[in-house]
Short mmCIF file of C-alpha atoms in Angstrom, two decimals:
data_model
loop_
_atom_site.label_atom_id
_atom_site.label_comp_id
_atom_site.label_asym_id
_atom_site.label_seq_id
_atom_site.Cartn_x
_atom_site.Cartn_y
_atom_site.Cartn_z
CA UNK A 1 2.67 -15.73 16.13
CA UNK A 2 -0.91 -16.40 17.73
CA UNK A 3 -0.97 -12.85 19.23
CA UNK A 4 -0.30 -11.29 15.84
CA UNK A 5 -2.67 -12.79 14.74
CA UNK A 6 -5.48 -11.93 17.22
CA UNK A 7 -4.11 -8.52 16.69
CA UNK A 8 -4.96 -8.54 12.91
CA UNK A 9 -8.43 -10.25 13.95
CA UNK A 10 -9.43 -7.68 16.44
CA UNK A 11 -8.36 -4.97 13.91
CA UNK A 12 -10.39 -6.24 11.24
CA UNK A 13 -13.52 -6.82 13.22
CA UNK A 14 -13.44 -3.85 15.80
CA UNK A 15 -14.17 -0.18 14.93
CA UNK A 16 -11.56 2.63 15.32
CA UNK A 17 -13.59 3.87 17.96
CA UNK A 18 -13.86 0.62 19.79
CA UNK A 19 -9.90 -0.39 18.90
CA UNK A 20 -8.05 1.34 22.35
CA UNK A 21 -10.48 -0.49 24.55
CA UNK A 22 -9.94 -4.21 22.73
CA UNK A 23 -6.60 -4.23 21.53
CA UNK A 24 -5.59 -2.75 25.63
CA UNK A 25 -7.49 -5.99 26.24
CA UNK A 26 -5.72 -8.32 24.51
CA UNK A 27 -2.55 -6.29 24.29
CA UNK A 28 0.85 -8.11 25.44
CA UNK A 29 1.11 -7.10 28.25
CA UNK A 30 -2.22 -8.19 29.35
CA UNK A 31 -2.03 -11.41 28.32
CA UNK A 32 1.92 -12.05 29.06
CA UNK A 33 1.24 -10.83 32.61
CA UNK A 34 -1.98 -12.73 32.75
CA UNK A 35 0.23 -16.00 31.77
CA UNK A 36 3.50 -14.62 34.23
CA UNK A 37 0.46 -14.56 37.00
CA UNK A 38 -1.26 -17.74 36.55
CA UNK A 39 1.26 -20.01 34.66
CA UNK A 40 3.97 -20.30 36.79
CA UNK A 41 1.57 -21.68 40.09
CA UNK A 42 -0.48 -24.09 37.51
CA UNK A 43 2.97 -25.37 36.00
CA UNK A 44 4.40 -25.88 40.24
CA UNK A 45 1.09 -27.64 40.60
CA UNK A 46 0.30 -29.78 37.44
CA UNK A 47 4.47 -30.59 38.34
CA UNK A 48 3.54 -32.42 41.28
CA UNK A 49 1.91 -34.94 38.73
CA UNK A 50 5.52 -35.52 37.04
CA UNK A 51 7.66 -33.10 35.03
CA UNK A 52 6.31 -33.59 32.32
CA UNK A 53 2.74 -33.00 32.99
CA UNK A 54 2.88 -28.96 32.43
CA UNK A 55 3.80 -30.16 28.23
CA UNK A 56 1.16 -32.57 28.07
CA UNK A 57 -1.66 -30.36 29.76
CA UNK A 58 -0.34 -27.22 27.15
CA UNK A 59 -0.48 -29.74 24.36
CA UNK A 60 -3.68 -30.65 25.01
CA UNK A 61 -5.33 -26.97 25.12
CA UNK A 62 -3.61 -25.77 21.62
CA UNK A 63 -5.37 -28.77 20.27
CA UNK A 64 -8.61 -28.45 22.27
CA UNK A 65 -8.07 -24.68 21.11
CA UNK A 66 -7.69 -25.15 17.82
CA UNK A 67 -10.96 -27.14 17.46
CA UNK A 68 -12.89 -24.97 19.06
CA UNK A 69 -11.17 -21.87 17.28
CA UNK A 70 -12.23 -23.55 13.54
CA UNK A 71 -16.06 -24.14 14.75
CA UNK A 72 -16.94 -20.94 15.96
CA UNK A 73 -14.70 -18.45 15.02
CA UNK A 74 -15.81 -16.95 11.79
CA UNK A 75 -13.17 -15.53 9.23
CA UNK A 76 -12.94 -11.77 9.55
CA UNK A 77 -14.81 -9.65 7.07
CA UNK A 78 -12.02 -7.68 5.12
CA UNK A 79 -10.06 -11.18 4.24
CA UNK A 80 -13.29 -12.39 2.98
CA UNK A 81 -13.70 -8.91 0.90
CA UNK A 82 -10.64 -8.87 -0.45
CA UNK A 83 -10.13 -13.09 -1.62
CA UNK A 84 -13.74 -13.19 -2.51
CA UNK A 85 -14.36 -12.74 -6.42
CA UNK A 86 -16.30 -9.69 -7.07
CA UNK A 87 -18.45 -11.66 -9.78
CA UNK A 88 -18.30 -14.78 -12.34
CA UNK A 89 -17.71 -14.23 -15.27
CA UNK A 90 -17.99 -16.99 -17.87
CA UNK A 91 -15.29 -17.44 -20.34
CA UNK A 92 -16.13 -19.12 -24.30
CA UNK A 93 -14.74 -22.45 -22.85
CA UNK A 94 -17.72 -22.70 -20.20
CA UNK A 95 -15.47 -22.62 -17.12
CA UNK A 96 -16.15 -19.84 -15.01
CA UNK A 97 -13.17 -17.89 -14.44
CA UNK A 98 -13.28 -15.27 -10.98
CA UNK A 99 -11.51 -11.82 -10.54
CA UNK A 100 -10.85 -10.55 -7.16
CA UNK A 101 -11.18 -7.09 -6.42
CA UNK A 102 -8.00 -4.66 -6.63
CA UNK A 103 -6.06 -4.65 -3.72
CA UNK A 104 -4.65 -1.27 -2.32
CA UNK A 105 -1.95 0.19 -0.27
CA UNK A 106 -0.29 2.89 1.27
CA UNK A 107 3.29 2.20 -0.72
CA UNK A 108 5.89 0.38 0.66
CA UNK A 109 8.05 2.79 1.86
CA UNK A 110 5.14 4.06 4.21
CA UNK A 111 4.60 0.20 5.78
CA UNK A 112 8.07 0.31 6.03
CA UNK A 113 8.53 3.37 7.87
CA UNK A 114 5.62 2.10 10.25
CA UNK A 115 6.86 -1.08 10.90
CA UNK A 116 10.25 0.47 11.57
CA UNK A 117 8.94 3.25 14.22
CA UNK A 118 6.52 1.32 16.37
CA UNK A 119 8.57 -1.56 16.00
CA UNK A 120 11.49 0.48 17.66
CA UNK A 121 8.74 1.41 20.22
CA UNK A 122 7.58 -2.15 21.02
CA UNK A 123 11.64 -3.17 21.06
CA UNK A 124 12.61 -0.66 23.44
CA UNK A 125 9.07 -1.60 25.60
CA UNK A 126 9.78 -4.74 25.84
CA UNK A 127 13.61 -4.45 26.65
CA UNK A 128 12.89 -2.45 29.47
CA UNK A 129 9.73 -4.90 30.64
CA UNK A 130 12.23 -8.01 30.18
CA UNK A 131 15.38 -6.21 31.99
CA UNK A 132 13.15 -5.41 34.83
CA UNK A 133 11.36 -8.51 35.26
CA UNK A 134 14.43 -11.18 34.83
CA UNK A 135 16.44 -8.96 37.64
CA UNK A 136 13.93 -7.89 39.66
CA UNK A 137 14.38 -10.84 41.90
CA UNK A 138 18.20 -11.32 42.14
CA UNK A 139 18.27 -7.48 43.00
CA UNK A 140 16.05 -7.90 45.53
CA UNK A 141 17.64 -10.60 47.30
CA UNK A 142 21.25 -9.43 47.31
CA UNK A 143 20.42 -5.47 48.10
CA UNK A 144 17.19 -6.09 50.84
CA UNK A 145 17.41 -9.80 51.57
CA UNK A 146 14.12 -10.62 50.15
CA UNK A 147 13.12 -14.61 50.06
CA UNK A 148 11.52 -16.12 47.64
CA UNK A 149 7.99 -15.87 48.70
CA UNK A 150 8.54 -12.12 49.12
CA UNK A 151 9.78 -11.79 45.65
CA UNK A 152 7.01 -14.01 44.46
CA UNK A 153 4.29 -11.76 46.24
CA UNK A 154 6.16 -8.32 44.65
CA UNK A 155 5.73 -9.71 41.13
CA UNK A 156 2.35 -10.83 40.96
CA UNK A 157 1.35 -7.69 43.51
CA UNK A 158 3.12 -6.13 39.66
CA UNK A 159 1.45 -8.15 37.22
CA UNK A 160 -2.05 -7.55 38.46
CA UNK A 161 -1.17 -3.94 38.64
CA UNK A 162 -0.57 -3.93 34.84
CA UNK A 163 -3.44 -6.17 34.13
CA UNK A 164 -5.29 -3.78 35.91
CA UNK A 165 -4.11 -0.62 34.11
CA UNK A 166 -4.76 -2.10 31.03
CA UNK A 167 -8.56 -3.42 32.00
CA UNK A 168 -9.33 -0.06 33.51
CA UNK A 169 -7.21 2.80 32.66
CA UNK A 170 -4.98 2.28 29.60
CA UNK A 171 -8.63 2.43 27.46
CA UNK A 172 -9.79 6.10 29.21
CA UNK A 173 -5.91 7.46 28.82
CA UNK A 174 -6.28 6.43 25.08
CA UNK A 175 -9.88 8.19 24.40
CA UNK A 176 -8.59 11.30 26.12
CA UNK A 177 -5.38 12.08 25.13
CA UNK A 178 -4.62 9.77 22.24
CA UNK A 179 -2.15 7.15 21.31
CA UNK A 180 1.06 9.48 20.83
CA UNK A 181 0.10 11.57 24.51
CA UNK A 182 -0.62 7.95 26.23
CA UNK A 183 2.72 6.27 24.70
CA UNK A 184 4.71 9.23 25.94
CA UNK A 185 3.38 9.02 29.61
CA UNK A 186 3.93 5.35 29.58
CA UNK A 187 7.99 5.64 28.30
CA UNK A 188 7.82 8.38 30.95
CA UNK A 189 6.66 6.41 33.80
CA UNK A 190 8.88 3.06 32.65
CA UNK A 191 12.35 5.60 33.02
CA UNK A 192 11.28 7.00 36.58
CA UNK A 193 10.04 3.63 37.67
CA UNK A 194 13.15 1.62 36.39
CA UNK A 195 15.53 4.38 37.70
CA UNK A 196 13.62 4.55 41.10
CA UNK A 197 14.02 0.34 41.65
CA UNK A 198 17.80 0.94 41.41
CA UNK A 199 17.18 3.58 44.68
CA UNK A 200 16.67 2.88 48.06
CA UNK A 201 15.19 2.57 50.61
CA UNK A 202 12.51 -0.51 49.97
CA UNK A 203 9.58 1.93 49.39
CA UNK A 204 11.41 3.81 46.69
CA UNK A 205 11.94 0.41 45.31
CA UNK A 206 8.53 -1.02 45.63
CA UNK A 207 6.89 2.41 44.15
CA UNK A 208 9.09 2.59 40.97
CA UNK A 209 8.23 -1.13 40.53
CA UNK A 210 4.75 -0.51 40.26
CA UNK A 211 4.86 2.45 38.67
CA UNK A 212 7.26 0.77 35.89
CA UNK A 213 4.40 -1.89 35.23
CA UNK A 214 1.82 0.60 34.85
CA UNK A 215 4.01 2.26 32.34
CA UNK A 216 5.04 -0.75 30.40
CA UNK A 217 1.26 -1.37 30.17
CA UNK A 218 0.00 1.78 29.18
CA UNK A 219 2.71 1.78 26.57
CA UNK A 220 2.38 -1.35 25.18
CA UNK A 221 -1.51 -0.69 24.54
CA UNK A 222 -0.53 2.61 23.02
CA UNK A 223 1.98 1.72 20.48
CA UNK A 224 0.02 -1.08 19.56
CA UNK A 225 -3.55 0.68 18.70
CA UNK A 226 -1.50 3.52 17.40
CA UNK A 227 0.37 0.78 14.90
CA UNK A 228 -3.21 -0.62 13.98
CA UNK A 229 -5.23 2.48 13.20
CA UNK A 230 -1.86 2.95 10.63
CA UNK A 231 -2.68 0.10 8.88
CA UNK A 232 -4.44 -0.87 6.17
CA UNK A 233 -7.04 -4.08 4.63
CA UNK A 234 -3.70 -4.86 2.43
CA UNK A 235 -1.22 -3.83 5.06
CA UNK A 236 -2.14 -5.17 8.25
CA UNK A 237 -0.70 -8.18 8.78
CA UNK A 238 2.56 -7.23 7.47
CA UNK A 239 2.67 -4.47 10.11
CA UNK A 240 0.90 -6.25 12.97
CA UNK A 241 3.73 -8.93 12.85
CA UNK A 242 6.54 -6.85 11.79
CA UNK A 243 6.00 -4.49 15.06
CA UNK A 244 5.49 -8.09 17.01
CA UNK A 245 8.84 -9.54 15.95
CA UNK A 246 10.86 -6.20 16.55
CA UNK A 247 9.19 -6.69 20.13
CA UNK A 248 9.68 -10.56 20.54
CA UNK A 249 13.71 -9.51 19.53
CA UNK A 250 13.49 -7.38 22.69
CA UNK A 251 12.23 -9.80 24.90
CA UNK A 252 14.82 -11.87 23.76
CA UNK A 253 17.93 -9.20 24.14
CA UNK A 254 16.40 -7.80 27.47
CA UNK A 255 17.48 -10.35 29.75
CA UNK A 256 20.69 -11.24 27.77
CA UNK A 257 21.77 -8.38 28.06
CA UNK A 258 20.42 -7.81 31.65
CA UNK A 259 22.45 -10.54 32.91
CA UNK A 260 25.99 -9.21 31.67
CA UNK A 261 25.20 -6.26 33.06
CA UNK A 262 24.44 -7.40 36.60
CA UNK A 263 27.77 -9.57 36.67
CA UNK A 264 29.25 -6.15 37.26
CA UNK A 265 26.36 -4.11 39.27
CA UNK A 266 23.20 -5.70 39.72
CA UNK A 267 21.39 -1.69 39.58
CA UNK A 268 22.97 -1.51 36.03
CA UNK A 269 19.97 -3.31 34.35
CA UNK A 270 17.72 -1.03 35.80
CA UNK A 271 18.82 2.04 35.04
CA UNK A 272 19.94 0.85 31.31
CA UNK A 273 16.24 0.12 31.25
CA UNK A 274 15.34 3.62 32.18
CA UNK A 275 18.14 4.90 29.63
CA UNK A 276 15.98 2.47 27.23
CA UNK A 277 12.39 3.90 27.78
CA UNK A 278 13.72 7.67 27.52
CA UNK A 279 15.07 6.04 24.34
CA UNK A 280 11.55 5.11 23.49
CA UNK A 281 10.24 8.77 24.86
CA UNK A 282 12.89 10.49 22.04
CA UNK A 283 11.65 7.89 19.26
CA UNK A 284 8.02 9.09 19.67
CA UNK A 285 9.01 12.72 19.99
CA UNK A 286 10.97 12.49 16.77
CA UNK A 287 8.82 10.51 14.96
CA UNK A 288 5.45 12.46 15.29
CA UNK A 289 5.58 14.70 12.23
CA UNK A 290 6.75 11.55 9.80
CA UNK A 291 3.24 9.59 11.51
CA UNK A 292 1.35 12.21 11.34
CA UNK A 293 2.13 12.98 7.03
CA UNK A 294 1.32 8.96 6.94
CA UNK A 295 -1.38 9.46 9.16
CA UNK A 296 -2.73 12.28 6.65
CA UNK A 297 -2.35 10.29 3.21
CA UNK A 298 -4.28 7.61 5.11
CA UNK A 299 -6.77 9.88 6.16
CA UNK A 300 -6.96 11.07 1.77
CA UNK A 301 -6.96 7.26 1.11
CA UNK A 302 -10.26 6.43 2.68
CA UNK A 303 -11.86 6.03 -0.21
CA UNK A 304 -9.42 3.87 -1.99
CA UNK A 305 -11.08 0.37 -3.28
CA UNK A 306 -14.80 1.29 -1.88
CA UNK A 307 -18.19 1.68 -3.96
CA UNK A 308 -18.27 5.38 -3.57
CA UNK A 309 -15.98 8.29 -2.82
CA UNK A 310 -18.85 10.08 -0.60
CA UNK A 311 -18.12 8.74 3.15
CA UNK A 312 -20.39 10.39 5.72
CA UNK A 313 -21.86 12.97 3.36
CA UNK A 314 -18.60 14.58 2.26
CA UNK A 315 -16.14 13.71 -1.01
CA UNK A 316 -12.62 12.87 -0.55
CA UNK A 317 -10.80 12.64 -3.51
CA UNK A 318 -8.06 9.61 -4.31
CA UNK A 319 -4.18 10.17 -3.74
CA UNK A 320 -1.69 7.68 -5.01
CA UNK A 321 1.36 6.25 -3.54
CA UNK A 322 4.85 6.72 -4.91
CA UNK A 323 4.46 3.17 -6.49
CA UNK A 324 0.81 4.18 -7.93
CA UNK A 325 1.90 7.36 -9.52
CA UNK A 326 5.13 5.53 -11.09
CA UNK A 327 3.05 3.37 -12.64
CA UNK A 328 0.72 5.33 -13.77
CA UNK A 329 3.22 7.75 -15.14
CA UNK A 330 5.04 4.82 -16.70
CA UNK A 331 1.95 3.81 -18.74
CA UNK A 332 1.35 6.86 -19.73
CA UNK A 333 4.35 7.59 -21.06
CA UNK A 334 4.70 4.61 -23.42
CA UNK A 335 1.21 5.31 -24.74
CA UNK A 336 2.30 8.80 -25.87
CA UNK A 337 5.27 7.21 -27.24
CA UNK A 338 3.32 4.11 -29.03
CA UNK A 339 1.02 6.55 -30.31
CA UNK A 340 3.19 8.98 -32.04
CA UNK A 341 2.95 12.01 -29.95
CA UNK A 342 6.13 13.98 -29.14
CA UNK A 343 5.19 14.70 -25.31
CA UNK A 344 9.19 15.19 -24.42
CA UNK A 345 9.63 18.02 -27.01
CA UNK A 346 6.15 19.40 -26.32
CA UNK A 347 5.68 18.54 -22.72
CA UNK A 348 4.17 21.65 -21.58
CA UNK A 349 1.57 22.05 -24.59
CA UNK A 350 0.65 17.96 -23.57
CA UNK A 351 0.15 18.80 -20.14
CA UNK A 352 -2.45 21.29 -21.38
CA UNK A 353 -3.96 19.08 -24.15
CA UNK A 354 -4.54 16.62 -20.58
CA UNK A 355 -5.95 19.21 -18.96
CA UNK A 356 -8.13 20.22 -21.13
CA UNK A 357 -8.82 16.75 -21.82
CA UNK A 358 -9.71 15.62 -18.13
CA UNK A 359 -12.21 18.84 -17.02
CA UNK A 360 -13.36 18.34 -13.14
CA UNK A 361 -16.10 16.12 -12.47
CA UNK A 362 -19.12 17.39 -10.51
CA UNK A 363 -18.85 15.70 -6.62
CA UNK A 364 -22.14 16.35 -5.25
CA UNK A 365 -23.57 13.24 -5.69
CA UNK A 366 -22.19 9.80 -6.76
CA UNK A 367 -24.90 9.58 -9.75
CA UNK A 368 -23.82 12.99 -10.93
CA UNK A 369 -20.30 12.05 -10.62
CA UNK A 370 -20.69 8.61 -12.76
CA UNK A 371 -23.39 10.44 -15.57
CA UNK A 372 -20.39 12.87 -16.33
CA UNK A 373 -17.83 10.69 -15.99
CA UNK A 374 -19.74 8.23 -18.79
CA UNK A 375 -20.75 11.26 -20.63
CA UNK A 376 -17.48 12.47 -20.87
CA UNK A 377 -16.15 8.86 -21.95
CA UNK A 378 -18.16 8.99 -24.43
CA UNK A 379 -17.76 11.88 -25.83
CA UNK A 380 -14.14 10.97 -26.14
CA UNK A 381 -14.88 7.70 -27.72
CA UNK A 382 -18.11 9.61 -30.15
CA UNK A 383 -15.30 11.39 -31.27
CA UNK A 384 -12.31 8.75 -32.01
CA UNK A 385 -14.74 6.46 -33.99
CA UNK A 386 -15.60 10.42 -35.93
CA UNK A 387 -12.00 11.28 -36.83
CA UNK A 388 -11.02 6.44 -37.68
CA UNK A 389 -14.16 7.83 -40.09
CA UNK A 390 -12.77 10.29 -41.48
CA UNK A 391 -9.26 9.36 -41.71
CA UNK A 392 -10.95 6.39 -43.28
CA UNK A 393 -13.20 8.31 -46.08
CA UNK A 394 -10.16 10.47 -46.95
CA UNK A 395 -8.22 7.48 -47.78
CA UNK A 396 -10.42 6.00 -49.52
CA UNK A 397 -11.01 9.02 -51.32
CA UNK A 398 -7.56 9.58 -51.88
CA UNK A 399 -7.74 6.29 -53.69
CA UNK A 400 -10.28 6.30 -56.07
CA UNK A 401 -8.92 9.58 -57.05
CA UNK A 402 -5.40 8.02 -57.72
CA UNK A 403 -7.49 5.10 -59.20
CA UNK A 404 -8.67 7.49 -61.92
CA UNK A 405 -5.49 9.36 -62.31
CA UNK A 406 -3.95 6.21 -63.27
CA UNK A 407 -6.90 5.31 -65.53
CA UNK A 408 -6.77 8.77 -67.50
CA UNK A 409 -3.19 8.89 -67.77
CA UNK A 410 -3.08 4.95 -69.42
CA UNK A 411 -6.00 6.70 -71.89
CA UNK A 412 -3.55 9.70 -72.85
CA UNK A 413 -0.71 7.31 -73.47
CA UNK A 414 -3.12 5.37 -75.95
CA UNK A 415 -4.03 8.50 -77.78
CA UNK A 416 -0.74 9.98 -77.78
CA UNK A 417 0.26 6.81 -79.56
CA UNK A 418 -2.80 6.85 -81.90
CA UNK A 419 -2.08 10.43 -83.57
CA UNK A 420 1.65 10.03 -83.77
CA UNK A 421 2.90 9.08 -87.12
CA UNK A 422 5.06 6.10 -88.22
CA UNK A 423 8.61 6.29 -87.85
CA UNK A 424 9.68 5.18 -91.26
CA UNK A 425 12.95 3.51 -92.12
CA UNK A 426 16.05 5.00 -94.08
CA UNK A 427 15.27 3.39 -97.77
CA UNK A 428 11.52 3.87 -96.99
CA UNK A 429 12.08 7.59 -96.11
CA UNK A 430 14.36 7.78 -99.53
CA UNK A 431 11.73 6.00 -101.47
CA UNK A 432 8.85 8.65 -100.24
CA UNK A 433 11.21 11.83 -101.10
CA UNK A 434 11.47 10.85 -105.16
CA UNK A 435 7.77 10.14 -105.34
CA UNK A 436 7.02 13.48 -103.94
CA UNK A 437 10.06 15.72 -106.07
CA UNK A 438 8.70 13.63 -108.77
CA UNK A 439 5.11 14.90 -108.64
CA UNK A 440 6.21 17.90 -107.89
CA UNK A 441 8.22 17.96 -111.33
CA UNK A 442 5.15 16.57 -113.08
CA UNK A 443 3.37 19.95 -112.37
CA UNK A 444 5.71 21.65 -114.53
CA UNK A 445 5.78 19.46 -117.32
CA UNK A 446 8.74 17.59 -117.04
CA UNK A 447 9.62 14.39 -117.69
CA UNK A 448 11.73 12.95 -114.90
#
């Protein structure tokens, strides 16, 4: 857990340029062999003192550590960035309330595909490391009759040869042929070496011993500045420790299965170990064009979650993730819908209406890129509070007019009534008929 950590650390406070040299430095096998070369003969002397001496002395330096570790080790940089509130903002209740800035990612599937690869490196690594240091010694006494002091002077002559490959050499085979060449040559030189200590005579022994360390050093610092420069502000613990378990798993199967393995032929764990890191050789081989598409959208992701999209002079435009673009797309969609517009019948004509909609933005200069951006917004907006305005003055147009429709047609009804005459009754109507054949009659001198 501590070394995943210090991983993470060093990532987040050391430049890519700077990250072969430091992370060879603190890499596993550095500090496992520094603790296989100096632990054992403190433990054998602090033992002397009673057994259980070696627990209280470790005891004491995590604690002493750990003090010392909270008072002058300050937090790194990009955890501060990214849980620090970009400003206050005060709500109507008075409290302030914070907003941190957004965090971003290269997708899940990506970590996952990184964790999955150079944790399969680190496993089969460490396998080989753990098969050929828990054997080493019962091999050597039962096929050259080695004591204990000899075997004791062979592994540490080992372990200083790997903490000297990783000092010295691991960071200049990094700078000059890269992660994915120096990982290679280090699964190379594990196979020979491991196959080589199941040979004899002695010297063939001795040499592929050696050469094994070297190669389980140069390895280890390879896959594991190759897995940080993958990573990300958001990603990088998750892949740091995911890599670091998949290796602790080997260290724990490596000398499991090491021992089974010598109960029938002790040269068997040696050469499954080289079978293991020409496992780890294959791996690498077949994984190089999937790391280096990853390695690409990382590269088009730089300017993800910074200030400006301009990084040494030169624009590089934002792609999303699988996740981002589902999202994205998702919103979308149910805005079209929400909003009335039939985007699945027209889909084509709305994928012009966006395109015409979202012209290119100029890229020469941040300030130029912002100005039309915020012109352009609003624009857009000018022209949505133009058409609420006139949607609005229609209607109320509309309105008024029906207003005095209704007005003019209640006056017609009134007039219509006005001018039309009485609808008598039956005796009236009889009534009116004499008096008018009767005047009639008068005119021609009757007497009716």
């Amino acid at each position: 857990g501590v070394s995943s950590v210090c991983q993470v650390y060093i990532v987040d406070v050391v430049p890519p340029s700077l990250r072969a040299e430091y992370m060879s430095y603190l890499n596993s096998n550095s500090s496992t062999q520094a603790s296989v070369l100096f632990g054992p003969s403190i433990g054998a002397g602090l033992s002397a003192l009673g057994l259980q001496a070696p627990l209280f002395v470790q005891c004491f330096v995590s604690v002493l550590l750990c003090f010392v570790v909270y008072a002058h080790l300050p937090e790194s940089p990009e955890w501060c960035r990214l849980s620090s509130p970009v400003s206050p903002v005060f709500s109507g209740g008075g409290t302030v309330r914070t907003s941190r800035q957004r965090e971003v990612g290269m997708g899940r599937r990506n970590m996952l595909y990184i964790v999955f690869s150079y944790g399969i490196l680190s496993l089969c690594g460490m396998l080989s490391q753990m098969a050929i240091l828990s054997m080493f010694a019962i091999y050597s006494a039962k096929v050259y009759d080695m004591d204990s002091v000899h075997v004791g002077f062979t592994m540490t002559l080992g372990a200083m040869t790997s903490v000297g490959t990783n000092i010295w050499i691991s960071p200049k085979l990094l700078h000059r042929i890269g992660e994915h060449g120096s990982s290679l040559m280090g699964f190379v030189l594990i196979s020979v070496g491991a196959w080589m200590i199941s040979m004899q005579p002695i010297q063939i022994t001795l040499l592929g011993f050696m050469m094994a360390y070297q190669g389980l050093a140069i390895s280890s610092s390879a896959v594991a500045t190759a897995a940080a420069n993958m990573t990300d502000t958001t990603t990088r613990s998750s892949i740091m420790t995911g890599t670091r378990m998949l290796k602790s798993l080997g260290a724990v199967v490596g000398p499991t299965l090491s021992g089974h393995l010598a109960s029938t032929d002790v040269r068997l764990p040696f050469k499954v170990a080289s079978l293991v890191g020409l496992t780890g050789f294959v791996a690498q081989v077949l994984n190089k064009p999937v790391i280096q598409r990853i390695q690409e959208r990382l590269r088009q992701r730089r300017s993800v979650g910074k200030d400006s999209a301009l990084l040494e002079g030169q624009w590089v435009d934002e792609h999303g993730t699988r996740e981002e673009i589902w999202d994205l797309g998702v919103f979308v969609a149910d805005l079209l819908t929400k909003r009335h517009y039939r985007w699945v019948t027209y889909n084509l004509e709305l994928q012009h209406f966006l395109s015409d909609s979202f012209p290119a933005l100029p890229k020469v200069s941040e300030a130029a890129h912002r100005k039309a951006y915020d012109c352009r917004r609003r624009i857009v907006r000018e022209q949505y509070k133009l058409e609420v305005a006139k949607t609005t003055m229609s209607y109320q147009e509309l309105q008024e007019a029906y207003q005095s429709l209704q007005r003019r047609h209640e006056d017609l009804q009134v007039e219509v009534l006005r001018d039309k005459p009485r609808k008598m009754s039956k005796s009236e109507d009889v009534k009116w008929g004499r008096q008018e054949f009767t005047a009639a009659m008068t005119g021609f001198g009757g007497n009716y």
